[in-house]
């Protein structure tokens, strides 16, 4: 019976955590539920980096009833002083009797220490309840905190014959309204959006989230080898959102100065004529960009895939066929000689998005 109750309350905690997806930056999303004698006496969610963690909010709501209660939390309580005090000390001070944790924290500063500290004070700790759900929810944080590299999700929309635009370059709209709305939610759930300069020159996009999706606008990242980005482009003139440009060392110093004066951050990556994308990811990680939604054209998508820098792929397929040998495709790169060498996707999920098909999976790169 206890196991069933644990899963029930942990699901509630996971639902709370999911509500804050996209709001916590490089921090994880965490939910907490405090239960005493079969009653929920406190709930909490980590809402924003640098503010109180989920456990703090839940215990504040519970007040004196936290004594002797069970605390359900989706991630191991922190045991170190960061931007906020350690949560395990707050749980100890509240005199909780039991703590149920979905998954351990991969952060080297925390991993195992929070649980050990609680047990040291005689608190009963259960770990691993709905662990996979918790890890999936924080897949971006889990990668960033252990590698200092951003988690990259590729999103693209194409026709059934793999075209992201017609032969004339027209791409409005490949997919329907429901799929496009889902994309804006995806934007909200990532720290940054990344496109190539071709997309900016062709469409002059603002690269923000729609008003219909309550959201924090992600940082804009543009891969622009020789800095062709016009100073009058909307991603430059609109200063409400941070814009970062990845350029090669061949870029004009005068153009770098002009863009910098316009409020754009120019990051030079590599010593060659092209942007070193792997170095770019490292530098973006140093700038505390923990997750990126890649919305590139075929060449940028192909280059990122070839460099094994894509962690997750979300493909939207419209039930359309446009043909055209010159029509741009989803991935443009040399490719493989044998089908056995193709990059396969693991953990594939297929869903409908209105009249469009959504395929999500994780690239299984071969050694």
Short mmCIF file of N, CA, C and O in Angstrom, two decimals, residues 18-24 47 180-190 208-218:
data_model
loop_
_atom_site.label_atom_id
_atom_site.label_comp_id
_atom_site.label_asym_id
_atom_site.label_seq_id
_atom_site.Cartn_x
_atom_site.Cartn_y
_atom_site.Cartn_z
N UNK A 18 6.59 19.91 -13.74
CA UNK A 18 6.41 20.12 -15.18
C UNK A 18 5.85 21.50 -15.50
O UNK A 18 6.12 22.06 -16.56
N UNK A 19 5.08 22.07 -14.58
CA UNK A 19 4.47 23.38 -14.81
C UNK A 19 5.53 24.47 -14.96
O UNK A 19 5.27 25.52 -15.56
N UNK A 20 6.70 24.27 -14.40
CA UNK A 20 7.75 25.30 -14.43
C UNK A 20 8.80 25.04 -15.51
O UNK A 20 9.82 25.72 -15.55
N UNK A 21 8.56 24.07 -16.39
CA UNK A 21 9.52 23.77 -17.45
C UNK A 21 9.80 25.02 -18.27
O UNK A 21 8.87 25.69 -18.74
N UNK A 22 11.07 25.36 -18.44
CA UNK A 22 11.44 26.53 -19.21
C UNK A 22 11.66 27.77 -18.38
O UNK A 22 12.11 28.80 -18.91
N UNK A 23 11.38 27.72 -17.09
CA UNK A 23 11.50 28.91 -16.24
C UNK A 23 12.76 28.91 -15.37
O UNK A 23 13.11 29.93 -14.80
N UNK A 24 13.42 27.77 -15.25
CA UNK A 24 14.49 27.64 -14.26
C UNK A 24 15.90 27.76 -14.83
O UNK A 24 16.88 27.57 -14.11
N UNK A 47 10.44 27.69 -9.09
CA UNK A 47 9.87 28.56 -10.12
C UNK A 47 10.91 29.31 -10.94
O UNK A 47 10.68 29.61 -12.11
N UNK A 180 2.58 24.10 -35.01
CA UNK A 180 3.31 25.36 -34.81
C UNK A 180 3.18 25.85 -33.37
O UNK A 180 4.13 26.38 -32.79
N UNK A 181 2.03 25.63 -32.78
CA UNK A 181 1.85 26.01 -31.38
C UNK A 181 2.74 25.17 -30.47
O UNK A 181 3.33 25.67 -29.52
N UNK A 182 2.86 23.89 -30.79
CA UNK A 182 3.74 23.00 -30.01
C UNK A 182 5.20 23.45 -30.11
O UNK A 182 5.96 23.35 -29.14
N UNK A 183 5.58 23.96 -31.26
CA UNK A 183 6.95 24.43 -31.44
C UNK A 183 7.23 25.62 -30.53
O UNK A 183 8.32 25.74 -29.95
N UNK A 184 6.26 26.51 -30.37
CA UNK A 184 6.46 27.66 -29.49
C UNK A 184 6.58 27.21 -28.03
O UNK A 184 7.31 27.81 -27.24
N UNK A 185 5.88 26.15 -27.67
CA UNK A 185 6.05 25.58 -26.34
C UNK A 185 7.46 25.00 -26.19
O UNK A 185 8.11 25.17 -25.16
N UNK A 186 7.94 24.34 -27.23
CA UNK A 186 9.31 23.81 -27.22
C UNK A 186 10.33 24.94 -27.05
O UNK A 186 11.31 24.81 -26.32
N UNK A 187 10.09 26.06 -27.73
CA UNK A 187 10.99 27.20 -27.58
C UNK A 187 11.05 27.65 -26.12
O UNK A 187 12.12 27.94 -25.59
N UNK A 188 9.90 27.72 -25.51
CA UNK A 188 9.83 28.14 -24.10
C UNK A 188 10.60 27.20 -23.19
O UNK A 188 11.16 27.62 -22.18
N UNK A 189 10.64 25.92 -23.55
CA UNK A 189 11.26 24.92 -22.69
C UNK A 189 12.77 24.81 -22.87
O UNK A 189 13.40 23.97 -22.24
N UNK A 190 13.36 25.65 -23.71
CA UNK A 190 14.81 25.65 -23.92
C UNK A 190 15.38 27.03 -23.59
O UNK A 190 14.69 28.05 -23.71
N UNK A 208 11.05 34.48 -31.29
CA UNK A 208 10.53 34.59 -29.93
C UNK A 208 9.42 33.57 -29.75
O UNK A 208 9.22 32.69 -30.59
N UNK A 209 8.69 33.65 -28.64
CA UNK A 209 7.54 32.78 -28.42
C UNK A 209 6.27 33.59 -28.59
O UNK A 209 6.23 34.78 -28.28
N UNK A 210 5.24 32.95 -29.05
CA UNK A 210 3.98 33.64 -29.29
C UNK A 210 3.31 34.05 -27.99
O UNK A 210 3.46 33.40 -26.96
N UNK A 211 2.51 35.09 -28.08
CA UNK A 211 1.76 35.55 -26.91
C UNK A 211 0.79 34.49 -26.41
O UNK A 211 0.44 34.44 -25.23
N UNK A 212 0.37 33.60 -27.31
CA UNK A 212 -0.58 32.55 -26.91
C UNK A 212 0.06 31.46 -26.07
O UNK A 212 -0.62 30.63 -25.48
N UNK A 213 1.41 31.45 -26.03
CA UNK A 213 2.13 30.50 -25.19
C UNK A 213 2.82 31.30 -24.08
O UNK A 213 3.83 31.94 -24.31
N UNK A 214 2.24 31.29 -22.85
CA UNK A 214 2.88 32.05 -21.75
C UNK A 214 4.31 31.56 -21.57
O UNK A 214 4.54 30.41 -21.26
N UNK A 215 5.27 32.46 -21.79
CA UNK A 215 6.64 31.96 -21.89
C UNK A 215 7.68 33.01 -21.60
O UNK A 215 7.44 34.20 -21.71
N UNK A 216 8.86 32.50 -21.24
CA UNK A 216 10.06 33.31 -21.17
C UNK A 216 10.75 33.15 -22.53
O UNK A 216 11.01 32.05 -22.97
N UNK A 217 11.01 34.26 -23.23
CA UNK A 217 11.64 34.17 -24.54
C UNK A 217 13.07 33.66 -24.41
O UNK A 217 13.85 34.18 -23.62
N UNK A 218 13.43 32.62 -25.17
CA UNK A 218 14.79 32.09 -25.09
C UNK A 218 15.80 33.01 -25.78
O UNK A 218 15.45 33.87 -26.59
#
